[in-house]
Amino acid sequence: MNQEQFQQLLKDKGIILSNKQLHQFDRYYEILVEWNEKMNLTAITDRKEVYLKHFYDSITASFFVDLTQPLSICDVGAGAGFPSIPLKICFPHLKVSIVDSLNKRITFLNHLASELELDHVQFHHDRAETFGQNKSYRETYDLVTARAVARLSVLSELCLPLAKPGGTFAAMKAANASDELKDAKKAISVLGGGSIDVHSFELPIESSERSIIIVEKSASTPKKYPRKPGTPNKSPL
């Protein structure tokens, strides 16, 4: 996907990018590749591949969740900033927080935010389990996102405690997620999740499958969740 295709495909979805925003994506790519030589941020470094599989793929969340409002977003385990930084570039009014357990990635994100002149972004070096028990952040976000971090039953315990009742959890998955959803329904219910929508589609150009699972938070999460670090992964609900 070259930059012209990227711009046109987003325009087709009603997202009109300014020259500044196009430049921000260009710089994002340059900084990502530069820092990737020092630390492992991504296995994908070809420009066209990054635009398709990282930038465009991240922005697909906005096709199913209304991001035109002034929302607060928490991105769990964002790594090199996906999906929240591409979403922030497209929707500058968003307030974005990223939680990541690796301090090197937080250093990269701080540098990236400075270079791209992003405001209202916060980066937290923490485990999602600990962060989700922090009263300053627990149940404070309108939208919580995670992209291919873990199975949905595990992700739900890491993400739903951070969403406010009435808020939304959006899990971005590579392929049809029906099996994961079947295994995760109990966890979602226990953690305060309500209605669930699954959106399956194909990325343009290469036609690889994607699914976005959207869970509405209908009730407060019981205080004992998330459990201590490592437990959700070892013993999913």
JSON list of C-alpha atoms in Angstrom, two decimals:
[
{"chain": "A", "resi": 1, "resn": "MET", "atom": "CA", "xyz": [0.00, 0.00, 0.00]},
{"chain": "A", "resi": 2, "resn": "ASN", "atom": "CA", "xyz": [1.63, 3.24, -1.09]},
{"chain": "A", "resi": 3, "resn": "GLN", "atom": "CA", "xyz": [0.79, 6.58, 0.52]},
{"chain": "A", "resi": 4, "resn": "GLU", "atom": "CA", "xyz": [-1.63, 7.56, -2.27]},
{"chain": "A", "resi": 5, "resn": "GLN", "atom": "CA", "xyz": [-3.61, 4.32, -1.84]},
{"chain": "A", "resi": 6, "resn": "PHE", "atom": "CA", "xyz": [-3.55, 4.80, 1.94]},
{"chain": "A", "resi": 7, "resn": "GLN", "atom": "CA", "xyz": [-4.90, 8.33, 1.59]},
{"chain": "A", "resi": 8, "resn": "GLN", "atom": "CA", "xyz": [-7.60, 7.34, -0.93]},
{"chain": "A", "resi": 9, "resn": "LEU", "atom": "CA", "xyz": [-8.83, 4.26, 0.97]},
{"chain": "A", "resi": 10, "resn": "LEU", "atom": "CA", "xyz": [-9.20, 6.32, 4.14]},
{"chain": "A", "resi": 11, "resn": "LYS", "atom": "CA", "xyz": [-10.95, 9.06, 2.18]},
{"chain": "A", "resi": 12, "resn": "ASP", "atom": "CA", "xyz": [-13.42, 6.42, 0.97]},
{"chain": "A", "resi": 13, "resn": "LYS", "atom": "CA", "xyz": [-14.19, 5.79, 4.65]},
{"chain": "A", "resi": 14, "resn": "GLY", "atom": "CA", "xyz": [-14.70, 9.49, 5.33]},
{"chain": "A", "resi": 15, "resn": "ILE", "atom": "CA", "xyz": [-11.27, 10.13, 6.87]},
{"chain": "A", "resi": 16, "resn": "ILE", "atom": "CA", "xyz": [-9.65, 13.08, 5.09]},
{"chain": "A", "resi": 17, "resn": "LEU", "atom": "CA", "xyz": [-5.96, 13.42, 5.95]},
{"chain": "A", "resi": 18, "resn": "SER", "atom": "CA", "xyz": [-4.27, 16.82, 5.88]},
{"chain": "A", "resi": 19, "resn": "ASN", "atom": "CA", "xyz": [-0.71, 17.35, 4.64]},
{"chain": "A", "resi": 20, "resn": "LYS", "atom": "CA", "xyz": [0.37, 17.53, 8.29]},
{"chain": "A", "resi": 21, "resn": "GLN", "atom": "CA", "xyz": [-1.22, 14.16, 9.06]},
{"chain": "A", "resi": 22, "resn": "LEU", "atom": "CA", "xyz": [0.35, 12.57, 5.97]},
{"chain": "A", "resi": 23, "resn": "HIS", "atom": "CA", "xyz": [3.71, 13.94, 7.08]},
{"chain": "A", "resi": 24, "resn": "GLN", "atom": "CA", "xyz": [3.15, 12.50, 10.57]},
{"chain": "A", "resi": 25, "resn": "PHE", "atom": "CA", "xyz": [2.61, 9.03, 9.11]},
{"chain": "A", "resi": 26, "resn": "ASP", "atom": "CA", "xyz": [5.71, 9.44, 6.97]},
{"chain": "A", "resi": 27, "resn": "ARG", "atom": "CA", "xyz": [7.80, 10.43, 10.00]},
{"chain": "A", "resi": 28, "resn": "TYR", "atom": "CA", "xyz": [6.23, 7.61, 12.04]},
{"chain": "A", "resi": 29, "resn": "TYR", "atom": "CA", "xyz": [7.51, 5.15, 9.46]},
{"chain": "A", "resi": 30, "resn": "GLU", "atom": "CA", "xyz": [11.00, 6.67, 9.42]},
{"chain": "A", "resi": 31, "resn": "ILE", "atom": "CA", "xyz": [11.30, 6.69, 13.23]},
{"chain": "A", "resi": 32, "resn": "LEU", "atom": "CA", "xyz": [9.91, 3.15, 13.51]},
{"chain": "A", "resi": 33, "resn": "VAL", "atom": "CA", "xyz": [12.50, 1.78, 11.08]},
{"chain": "A", "resi": 34, "resn": "GLU", "atom": "CA", "xyz": [15.33, 3.79, 12.65]},
{"chain": "A", "resi": 35, "resn": "TRP", "atom": "CA", "xyz": [14.56, 2.59, 16.19]},
{"chain": "A", "resi": 36, "resn": "ASN", "atom": "CA", "xyz": [13.84, -0.94, 15.02]},
{"chain": "A", "resi": 37, "resn": "GLU", "atom": "CA", "xyz": [17.56, -1.32, 14.31]},
{"chain": "A", "resi": 38, "resn": "LYS", "atom": "CA", "xyz": [18.22, -0.80, 18.04]},
{"chain": "A", "resi": 39, "resn": "MET", "atom": "CA", "xyz": [15.30, -2.75, 19.50]},
{"chain": "A", "resi": 40, "resn": "ASN", "atom": "CA", "xyz": [12.72, -5.25, 18.32]},
{"chain": "A", "resi": 41, "resn": "LEU", "atom": "CA", "xyz": [9.62, -3.18, 17.57]},
{"chain": "A", "resi": 42, "resn": "THR", "atom": "CA", "xyz": [8.30, -4.89, 14.44]},
{"chain": "A", "resi": 43, "resn": "ALA", "atom": "CA", "xyz": [9.17, -7.65, 11.99]},
{"chain": "A", "resi": 44, "resn": "ILE", "atom": "CA", "xyz": [7.57, -5.54, 9.23]},
{"chain": "A", "resi": 45, "resn": "THR", "atom": "CA", "xyz": [9.84, -2.78, 7.91]},
{"chain": "A", "resi": 46, "resn": "ASP", "atom": "CA", "xyz": [8.96, -2.42, 4.21]},
{"chain": "A", "resi": 47, "resn": "ARG", "atom": "CA", "xyz": [7.21, 0.95, 3.74]},
{"chain": "A", "resi": 48, "resn": "LYS", "atom": "CA", "xyz": [4.20, -0.42, 1.81]},
{"chain": "A", "resi": 49, "resn": "GLU", "atom": "CA", "xyz": [3.78, -3.25, 4.31]},
{"chain": "A", "resi": 50, "resn": "VAL", "atom": "CA", "xyz": [3.93, -0.89, 7.30]},
{"chain": "A", "resi": 51, "resn": "TYR", "atom": "CA", "xyz": [1.31, 1.38, 5.73]},
{"chain": "A", "resi": 52, "resn": "LEU", "atom": "CA", "xyz": [-1.01, -1.57, 5.16]},
{"chain": "A", "resi": 53, "resn": "LYS", "atom": "CA", "xyz": [-0.39, -3.94, 8.08]},
{"chain": "A", "resi": 54, "resn": "HIS", "atom": "CA", "xyz": [0.31, -1.39, 10.81]},
{"chain": "A", "resi": 55, "resn": "PHE", "atom": "CA", "xyz": [-1.11, 2.02, 9.89]},
{"chain": "A", "resi": 56, "resn": "TYR", "atom": "CA", "xyz": [-4.22, 1.12, 7.87]},
{"chain": "A", "resi": 57, "resn": "ASP", "atom": "CA", "xyz": [-4.90, -1.98, 9.95]},
{"chain": "A", "resi": 58, "resn": "SER", "atom": "CA", "xyz": [-4.83, 0.10, 13.16]},
{"chain": "A", "resi": 59, "resn": "ILE", "atom": "CA", "xyz": [-7.23, 2.66, 11.71]},
{"chain": "A", "resi": 60, "resn": "THR", "atom": "CA", "xyz": [-9.82, -0.01, 10.84]},
{"chain": "A", "resi": 61, "resn": "ALA", "atom": "CA", "xyz": [-10.98, 0.20, 14.46]},
{"chain": "A", "resi": 62, "resn": "SER", "atom": "CA", "xyz": [-12.51, 3.57, 13.62]},
{"chain": "A", "resi": 63, "resn": "PHE", "atom": "CA", "xyz": [-14.71, 1.95, 10.95]},
{"chain": "A", "resi": 64, "resn": "PHE", "atom": "CA", "xyz": [-16.69, 0.22, 13.72]},
{"chain": "A", "resi": 65, "resn": "VAL", "atom": "CA", "xyz": [-16.30, 2.55, 16.73]},
{"chain": "A", "resi": 66, "resn": "ASP", "atom": "CA", "xyz": [-17.25, 6.23, 16.51]},
{"chain": "A", "resi": 67, "resn": "LEU", "atom": "CA", "xyz": [-14.06, 8.16, 17.25]},
{"chain": "A", "resi": 68, "resn": "THR", "atom": "CA", "xyz": [-15.36, 11.56, 16.18]},
{"chain": "A", "resi": 69, "resn": "GLN", "atom": "CA", "xyz": [-16.21, 12.36, 19.81]},
{"chain": "A", "resi": 70, "resn": "PRO", "atom": "CA", "xyz": [-13.65, 13.54, 22.43]},
{"chain": "A", "resi": 71, "resn": "LEU", "atom": "CA", "xyz": [-12.93, 10.10, 23.88]},
{"chain": "A", "resi": 72, "resn": "SER", "atom": "CA", "xyz": [-10.25, 8.82, 26.24]},
{"chain": "A", "resi": 73, "resn": "ILE", "atom": "CA", "xyz": [-8.54, 5.68, 24.96]},
{"chain": "A", "resi": 74, "resn": "CYS", "atom": "CA", "xyz": [-6.32, 3.19, 26.75]},
{"chain": "A", "resi": 75, "resn": "ASP", "atom": "CA", "xyz": [-4.24, 0.93, 24.53]},
{"chain": "A", "resi": 76, "resn": "VAL", "atom": "CA", "xyz": [-2.98, -2.19, 26.31]},
{"chain": "A", "resi": 77, "resn": "GLY", "atom": "CA", "xyz": [0.33, -3.67, 25.16]},
{"chain": "A", "resi": 78, "resn": "ALA", "atom": "CA", "xyz": [0.61, -1.30, 22.21]},
{"chain": "A", "resi": 79, "resn": "GLY", "atom": "CA", "xyz": [4.25, -2.10, 21.49]},
{"chain": "A", "resi": 80, "resn": "ALA", "atom": "CA", "xyz": [5.27, 0.38, 18.78]},
{"chain": "A", "resi": 81, "resn": "GLY", "atom": "CA", "xyz": [2.01, 2.30, 19.22]},
{"chain": "A", "resi": 82, "resn": "PHE", "atom": "CA", "xyz": [-0.55, 0.20, 17.35]},
{"chain": "A", "resi": 83, "resn": "PRO", "atom": "CA", "xyz": [-3.46, 0.84, 17.08]},
{"chain": "A", "resi": 84, "resn": "SER", "atom": "CA", "xyz": [-3.66, 3.99, 19.19]},
{"chain": "A", "resi": 85, "resn": "ILE", "atom": "CA", "xyz": [-1.02, 6.25, 17.60]},
{"chain": "A", "resi": 86, "resn": "PRO", "atom": "CA", "xyz": [-2.35, 5.91, 14.02]},
{"chain": "A", "resi": 87, "resn": "LEU", "atom": "CA", "xyz": [-5.83, 6.55, 15.45]},
{"chain": "A", "resi": 88, "resn": "LYS", "atom": "CA", "xyz": [-4.53, 9.60, 17.32]},
{"chain": "A", "resi": 89, "resn": "ILE", "atom": "CA", "xyz": [-3.00, 10.99, 14.12]},
{"chain": "A", "resi": 90, "resn": "CYS", "atom": "CA", "xyz": [-6.32, 10.59, 12.30]},
{"chain": "A", "resi": 91, "resn": "PHE", "atom": "CA", "xyz": [-8.41, 11.88, 15.21]},
{"chain": "A", "resi": 92, "resn": "PRO", "atom": "CA", "xyz": [-6.21, 14.44, 17.01]},
{"chain": "A", "resi": 93, "resn": "HIS", "atom": "CA", "xyz": [-8.86, 15.24, 19.65]},
{"chain": "A", "resi": 94, "resn": "LEU", "atom": "CA", "xyz": [-8.52, 11.77, 21.22]},
{"chain": "A", "resi": 95, "resn": "LYS", "atom": "CA", "xyz": [-6.84, 11.45, 24.62]},
{"chain": "A", "resi": 96, "resn": "VAL", "atom": "CA", "xyz": [-4.57, 8.41, 24.44]},
{"chain": "A", "resi": 97, "resn": "SER", "atom": "CA", "xyz": [-2.89, 6.38, 27.17]},
{"chain": "A", "resi": 98, "resn": "ILE", "atom": "CA", "xyz": [-0.65, 3.43, 26.36]},
{"chain": "A", "resi": 99, "resn": "VAL", "atom": "CA", "xyz": [0.34, 0.75, 28.87]},
{"chain": "A", "resi": 100, "resn": "ASP", "atom": "CA", "xyz": [3.35, -1.40, 28.08]},
{"chain": "A", "resi": 101, "resn": "SER", "atom": "CA", "xyz": [5.50, -3.60, 30.29]},
{"chain": "A", "resi": 102, "resn": "LEU", "atom": "CA", "xyz": [8.77, -2.91, 28.44]},
{"chain": "A", "resi": 103, "resn": "ASN", "atom": "CA", "xyz": [10.45, 0.37, 29.33]},
{"chain": "A", "resi": 104, "resn": "LYS", "atom": "CA", "xyz": [12.41, 0.48, 26.06]},
{"chain": "A", "resi": 105, "resn": "ARG", "atom": "CA", "xyz": [9.15, 0.69, 24.15]},
{"chain": "A", "resi": 106, "resn": "ILE", "atom": "CA", "xyz": [7.95, 3.52, 26.42]},
{"chain": "A", "resi": 107, "resn": "THR", "atom": "CA", "xyz": [11.18, 5.39, 25.61]},
{"chain": "A", "resi": 108, "resn": "PHE", "atom": "CA", "xyz": [10.47, 4.91, 21.90]},
{"chain": "A", "resi": 109, "resn": "LEU", "atom": "CA", "xyz": [6.87, 6.12, 22.29]},
{"chain": "A", "resi": 110, "resn": "ASN", "atom": "CA", "xyz": [7.92, 9.25, 24.17]},
{"chain": "A", "resi": 111, "resn": "HIS", "atom": "CA", "xyz": [10.40, 10.08, 21.41]},
{"chain": "A", "resi": 112, "resn": "LEU", "atom": "CA", "xyz": [7.78, 9.35, 18.74]},
{"chain": "A", "resi": 113, "resn": "ALA", "atom": "CA", "xyz": [5.14, 11.56, 20.40]},
{"chain": "A", "resi": 114, "resn": "SER", "atom": "CA", "xyz": [7.63, 14.40, 20.66]},
{"chain": "A", "resi": 115, "resn": "GLU", "atom": "CA", "xyz": [8.72, 14.09, 17.01]},
{"chain": "A", "resi": 116, "resn": "LEU", "atom": "CA", "xyz": [5.12, 13.90, 15.77]},
{"chain": "A", "resi": 117, "resn": "GLU", "atom": "CA", "xyz": [4.05, 16.76, 18.08]},
{"chain": "A", "resi": 118, "resn": "LEU", "atom": "CA", "xyz": [1.23, 14.74, 19.61]},
{"chain": "A", "resi": 119, "resn": "ASP", "atom": "CA", "xyz": [-0.58, 16.21, 22.61]},
{"chain": "A", "resi": 120, "resn": "HIS", "atom": "CA", "xyz": [-2.78, 14.50, 25.21]},
{"chain": "A", "resi": 121, "resn": "VAL", "atom": "CA", "xyz": [-0.79, 11.27, 25.09]},
{"chain": "A", "resi": 122, "resn": "GLN", "atom": "CA", "xyz": [0.47, 9.40, 28.16]},
{"chain": "A", "resi": 123, "resn": "PHE", "atom": "CA", "xyz": [2.71, 6.36, 28.30]},
{"chain": "A", "resi": 124, "resn": "HIS", "atom": "CA", "xyz": [2.75, 4.08, 31.32]},
{"chain": "A", "resi": 125, "resn": "HIS", "atom": "CA", "xyz": [5.48, 1.55, 32.03]},
{"chain": "A", "resi": 126, "resn": "ASP", "atom": "CA", "xyz": [3.42, -1.07, 33.86]},
{"chain": "A", "resi": 127, "resn": "ARG", "atom": "CA", "xyz": [1.87, -4.51, 33.65]},
{"chain": "A", "resi": 128, "resn": "ALA", "atom": "CA", "xyz": [-1.77, -4.35, 32.55]},
{"chain": "A", "resi": 129, "resn": "GLU", "atom": "CA", "xyz": [-2.78, -6.38, 35.64]},
{"chain": "A", "resi": 130, "resn": "THR", "atom": "CA", "xyz": [-1.23, -3.81, 38.00]},
{"chain": "A", "resi": 131, "resn": "PHE", "atom": "CA", "xyz": [-2.44, -0.84, 35.99]},
{"chain": "A", "resi": 132, "resn": "GLY", "atom": "CA", "xyz": [-5.99, -2.20, 36.03]},
{"chain": "A", "resi": 133, "resn": "GLN", "atom": "CA", "xyz": [-5.96, -2.21, 39.84]},
{"chain": "A", "resi": 134, "resn": "ASN", "atom": "CA", "xyz": [-4.71, 1.40, 40.04]},
{"chain": "A", "resi": 135, "resn": "LYS", "atom": "CA", "xyz": [-7.63, 3.52, 41.27]},
{"chain": "A", "resi": 136, "resn": "SER", "atom": "CA", "xyz": [-6.38, 6.49, 39.24]},
{"chain": "A", "resi": 137, "resn": "TYR", "atom": "CA", "xyz": [-7.01, 4.63, 35.99]},
{"chain": "A", "resi": 138, "resn": "ARG", "atom": "CA", "xyz": [-9.41, 1.78, 36.71]},
{"chain": "A", "resi": 139, "resn": "GLU", "atom": "CA", "xyz": [-12.79, 2.20, 34.96]},
{"chain": "A", "resi": 140, "resn": "THR", "atom": "CA", "xyz": [-11.90, 5.66, 33.65]},
{"chain": "A", "resi": 141, "resn": "TYR", "atom": "CA", "xyz": [-11.60, 5.11, 29.87]},
{"chain": "A", "resi": 142, "resn": "ASP", "atom": "CA", "xyz": [-14.26, 5.44, 27.19]},
{"chain": "A", "resi": 143, "resn": "LEU", "atom": "CA", "xyz": [-12.50, 2.93, 24.96]},
{"chain": "A", "resi": 144, "resn": "VAL", "atom": "CA", "xyz": [-9.89, 0.25, 25.70]},
{"chain": "A", "resi": 145, "resn": "THR", "atom": "CA", "xyz": [-8.07, -1.34, 22.76]},
{"chain": "A", "resi": 146, "resn": "ALA", "atom": "CA", "xyz": [-5.66, -4.21, 22.26]},
{"chain": "A", "resi": 147, "resn": "ARG", "atom": "CA", "xyz": [-4.26, -5.56, 19.02]},
{"chain": "A", "resi": 148, "resn": "ALA", "atom": "CA", "xyz": [-3.28, -9.24, 18.80]},
{"chain": "A", "resi": 149, "resn": "VAL", "atom": "CA", "xyz": [-1.78, -9.25, 22.31]},
{"chain": "A", "resi": 150, "resn": "ALA", "atom": "CA", "xyz": [-3.32, -12.45, 23.75]},
{"chain": "A", "resi": 151, "resn": "ARG", "atom": "CA", "xyz": [-6.35, -14.71, 23.51]},
{"chain": "A", "resi": 152, "resn": "LEU", "atom": "CA", "xyz": [-9.64, -12.92, 24.10]},
{"chain": "A", "resi": 153, "resn": "SER", "atom": "CA", "xyz": [-10.33, -14.64, 27.44]},
{"chain": "A", "resi": 154, "resn": "VAL", "atom": "CA", "xyz": [-7.02, -13.22, 28.73]},
{"chain": "A", "resi": 155, "resn": "LEU", "atom": "CA", "xyz": [-7.38, -9.85, 27.02]},
{"chain": "A", "resi": 156, "resn": "SER", "atom": "CA", "xyz": [-10.80, -9.33, 28.55]},
{"chain": "A", "resi": 157, "resn": "GLU", "atom": "CA", "xyz": [-9.34, -9.52, 32.06]},
{"chain": "A", "resi": 158, "resn": "LEU", "atom": "CA", "xyz": [-6.57, -7.08, 31.15]},
{"chain": "A", "resi": 159, "resn": "CYS", "atom": "CA", "xyz": [-8.81, -4.58, 29.34]},
{"chain": "A", "resi": 160, "resn": "LEU", "atom": "CA", "xyz": [-12.37, -4.59, 30.68]},
{"chain": "A", "resi": 161, "resn": "PRO", "atom": "CA", "xyz": [-11.37, -3.39, 34.19]},
{"chain": "A", "resi": 162, "resn": "LEU", "atom": "CA", "xyz": [-10.02, -0.20, 32.56]},
{"chain": "A", "resi": 163, "resn": "ALA", "atom": "CA", "xyz": [-13.21, 0.63, 30.64]},
{"chain": "A", "resi": 164, "resn": "LYS", "atom": "CA", "xyz": [-15.81, 2.73, 32.41]},
{"chain": "A", "resi": 165, "resn": "PRO", "atom": "CA", "xyz": [-19.33, 1.28, 32.65]},
{"chain": "A", "resi": 166, "resn": "GLY", "atom": "CA", "xyz": [-20.97, 2.37, 29.42]},
{"chain": "A", "resi": 167, "resn": "GLY", "atom": "CA", "xyz": [-17.56, 2.31, 27.72]},
{"chain": "A", "resi": 168, "resn": "THR", "atom": "CA", "xyz": [-16.22, -0.06, 25.10]},
{"chain": "A", "resi": 169, "resn": "PHE", "atom": "CA", "xyz": [-13.50, -2.69, 24.73]},
{"chain": "A", "resi": 170, "resn": "ALA", "atom": "CA", "xyz": [-12.29, -3.35, 21.17]},
{"chain": "A", "resi": 171, "resn": "ALA", "atom": "CA", "xyz": [-10.06, -6.38, 20.52]},
{"chain": "A", "resi": 172, "resn": "MET", "atom": "CA", "xyz": [-8.35, -6.43, 17.13]},
{"chain": "A", "resi": 173, "resn": "LYS", "atom": "CA", "xyz": [-7.69, -9.93, 15.85]},
{"chain": "A", "resi": 174, "resn": "ALA", "atom": "CA", "xyz": [-5.96, -11.34, 12.79]},
{"chain": "A", "resi": 175, "resn": "ALA", "atom": "CA", "xyz": [-8.60, -13.80, 11.62]},
{"chain": "A", "resi": 176, "resn": "ASN", "atom": "CA", "xyz": [-12.07, -15.10, 12.40]},
{"chain": "A", "resi": 177, "resn": "ALA", "atom": "CA", "xyz": [-12.33, -14.97, 16.15]},
{"chain": "A", "resi": 178, "resn": "SER", "atom": "CA", "xyz": [-15.44, -17.10, 16.71]},
{"chain": "A", "resi": 179, "resn": "ASP", "atom": "CA", "xyz": [-13.58, -19.83, 18.64]},
{"chain": "A", "resi": 180, "resn": "GLU", "atom": "CA", "xyz": [-11.85, -17.29, 20.88]},
{"chain": "A", "resi": 181, "resn": "LEU", "atom": "CA", "xyz": [-15.16, -15.54, 21.52]},
{"chain": "A", "resi": 182, "resn": "LYS", "atom": "CA", "xyz": [-16.83, -18.82, 22.50]},
{"chain": "A", "resi": 183, "resn": "ASP", "atom": "CA", "xyz": [-14.07, -19.45, 25.06]},
{"chain": "A", "resi": 184, "resn": "ALA", "atom": "CA", "xyz": [-14.19, -15.86, 26.34]},
{"chain": "A", "resi": 185, "resn": "LYS", "atom": "CA", "xyz": [-17.91, -15.37, 26.88]},
{"chain": "A", "resi": 186, "resn": "LYS", "atom": "CA", "xyz": [-17.79, -16.42, 30.53]},
{"chain": "A", "resi": 187, "resn": "ALA", "atom": "CA", "xyz": [-14.87, -14.08, 31.25]},
{"chain": "A", "resi": 188, "resn": "ILE", "atom": "CA", "xyz": [-16.57, -11.17, 29.49]},
{"chain": "A", "resi": 189, "resn": "SER", "atom": "CA", "xyz": [-19.73, -11.69, 31.54]},
{"chain": "A", "resi": 190, "resn": "VAL", "atom": "CA", "xyz": [-17.85, -12.01, 34.86]},
{"chain": "A", "resi": 191, "resn": "LEU", "atom": "CA", "xyz": [-15.83, -8.84, 34.13]},
{"chain": "A", "resi": 192, "resn": "GLY", "atom": "CA", "xyz": [-18.86, -6.65, 33.45]},
{"chain": "A", "resi": 193, "resn": "GLY", "atom": "CA", "xyz": [-19.10, -7.00, 29.69]},
{"chain": "A", "resi": 194, "resn": "GLY", "atom": "CA", "xyz": [-22.49, -6.78, 28.01]},
{"chain": "A", "resi": 195, "resn": "SER", "atom": "CA", "xyz": [-23.39, -6.88, 24.33]},
{"chain": "A", "resi": 196, "resn": "ILE", "atom": "CA", "xyz": [-20.79, -8.19, 21.88]},
{"chain": "A", "resi": 197, "resn": "ASP", "atom": "CA", "xyz": [-20.40, -7.40, 18.19]},
{"chain": "A", "resi": 198, "resn": "VAL", "atom": "CA", "xyz": [-17.96, -9.12, 15.84]},
{"chain": "A", "resi": 199, "resn": "HIS", "atom": "CA", "xyz": [-16.90, -7.42, 12.62]},
{"chain": "A", "resi": 200, "resn": "SER", "atom": "CA", "xyz": [-14.96, -9.55, 10.13]},
{"chain": "A", "resi": 201, "resn": "PHE", "atom": "CA", "xyz": [-13.42, -8.12, 6.98]},
{"chain": "A", "resi": 202, "resn": "GLU", "atom": "CA", "xyz": [-10.38, -8.31, 4.71]},
{"chain": "A", "resi": 203, "resn": "LEU", "atom": "CA", "xyz": [-7.52, -5.87, 4.47]},
{"chain": "A", "resi": 204, "resn": "PRO", "atom": "CA", "xyz": [-7.34, -4.29, 1.03]},
{"chain": "A", "resi": 205, "resn": "ILE", "atom": "CA", "xyz": [-4.69, -5.31, -1.54]},
{"chain": "A", "resi": 206, "resn": "GLU", "atom": "CA", "xyz": [-3.60, -8.57, 0.12]},
{"chain": "A", "resi": 207, "resn": "SER", "atom": "CA", "xyz": [-7.06, -9.71, 1.33]},
{"chain": "A", "resi": 208, "resn": "SER", "atom": "CA", "xyz": [-5.88, -11.06, 4.70]},
{"chain": "A", "resi": 209, "resn": "GLU", "atom": "CA", "xyz": [-8.62, -11.70, 7.24]},
{"chain": "A", "resi": 210, "resn": "ARG", "atom": "CA", "xyz": [-9.25, -9.43, 10.21]},
{"chain": "A", "resi": 211, "resn": "SER", "atom": "CA", "xyz": [-11.80, -9.42, 13.03]},
{"chain": "A", "resi": 212, "resn": "ILE", "atom": "CA", "xyz": [-12.65, -6.71, 15.51]},
{"chain": "A", "resi": 213, "resn": "ILE", "atom": "CA", "xyz": [-14.59, -7.80, 18.59]},
{"chain": "A", "resi": 214, "resn": "ILE", "atom": "CA", "xyz": [-16.43, -4.96, 20.31]},
{"chain": "A", "resi": 215, "resn": "VAL", "atom": "CA", "xyz": [-17.68, -5.45, 23.86]},
{"chain": "A", "resi": 216, "resn": "GLU", "atom": "CA", "xyz": [-19.87, -2.89, 25.60]},
{"chain": "A", "resi": 217, "resn": "LYS", "atom": "CA", "xyz": [-19.14, -2.54, 29.33]},
{"chain": "A", "resi": 218, "resn": "SER", "atom": "CA", "xyz": [-22.48, -2.84, 31.09]},
{"chain": "A", "resi": 219, "resn": "ALA", "atom": "CA", "xyz": [-21.47, -3.18, 34.76]},
{"chain": "A", "resi": 220, "resn": "SER", "atom": "CA", "xyz": [-18.51, -2.50, 37.05]},
{"chain": "A", "resi": 221, "resn": "THR", "atom": "CA", "xyz": [-15.76, -5.11, 37.13]},
{"chain": "A", "resi": 222, "resn": "PRO", "atom": "CA", "xyz": [-15.50, -6.99, 40.47]},
{"chain": "A", "resi": 223, "resn": "LYS", "atom": "CA", "xyz": [-12.59, -5.61, 42.52]},
{"chain": "A", "resi": 224, "resn": "LYS", "atom": "CA", "xyz": [-10.57, -8.83, 42.47]},
{"chain": "A", "resi": 225, "resn": "TYR", "atom": "CA", "xyz": [-10.00, -8.47, 38.70]},
{"chain": "A", "resi": 226, "resn": "PRO", "atom": "CA", "xyz": [-7.54, -8.23, 37.12]},
{"chain": "A", "resi": 227, "resn": "ARG", "atom": "CA", "xyz": [-5.70, -10.82, 39.18]},
{"chain": "A", "resi": 228, "resn": "LYS", "atom": "CA", "xyz": [-1.98, -10.55, 39.93]},
{"chain": "A", "resi": 229, "resn": "PRO", "atom": "CA", "xyz": [0.51, -10.35, 37.03]},
{"chain": "A", "resi": 230, "resn": "GLY", "atom": "CA", "xyz": [0.78, -13.56, 35.03]},
{"chain": "A", "resi": 231, "resn": "THR", "atom": "CA", "xyz": [-2.33, -15.18, 36.48]},
{"chain": "A", "resi": 232, "resn": "PRO", "atom": "CA", "xyz": [-4.77, -14.28, 33.67]},
{"chain": "A", "resi": 233, "resn": "ASN", "atom": "CA", "xyz": [-2.44, -15.88, 31.14]},
{"chain": "A", "resi": 234, "resn": "LYS", "atom": "CA", "xyz": [-1.81, -19.02, 33.21]},
{"chain": "A", "resi": 235, "resn": "SER", "atom": "CA", "xyz": [-5.41, -19.49, 34.35]},
{"chain": "A", "resi": 236, "resn": "PRO", "atom": "CA", "xyz": [-7.87, -17.73, 32.00]},
{"chain": "A", "resi": 237, "resn": "LEU", "atom": "CA", "xyz": [-11.35, -17.22, 33.43]}
]
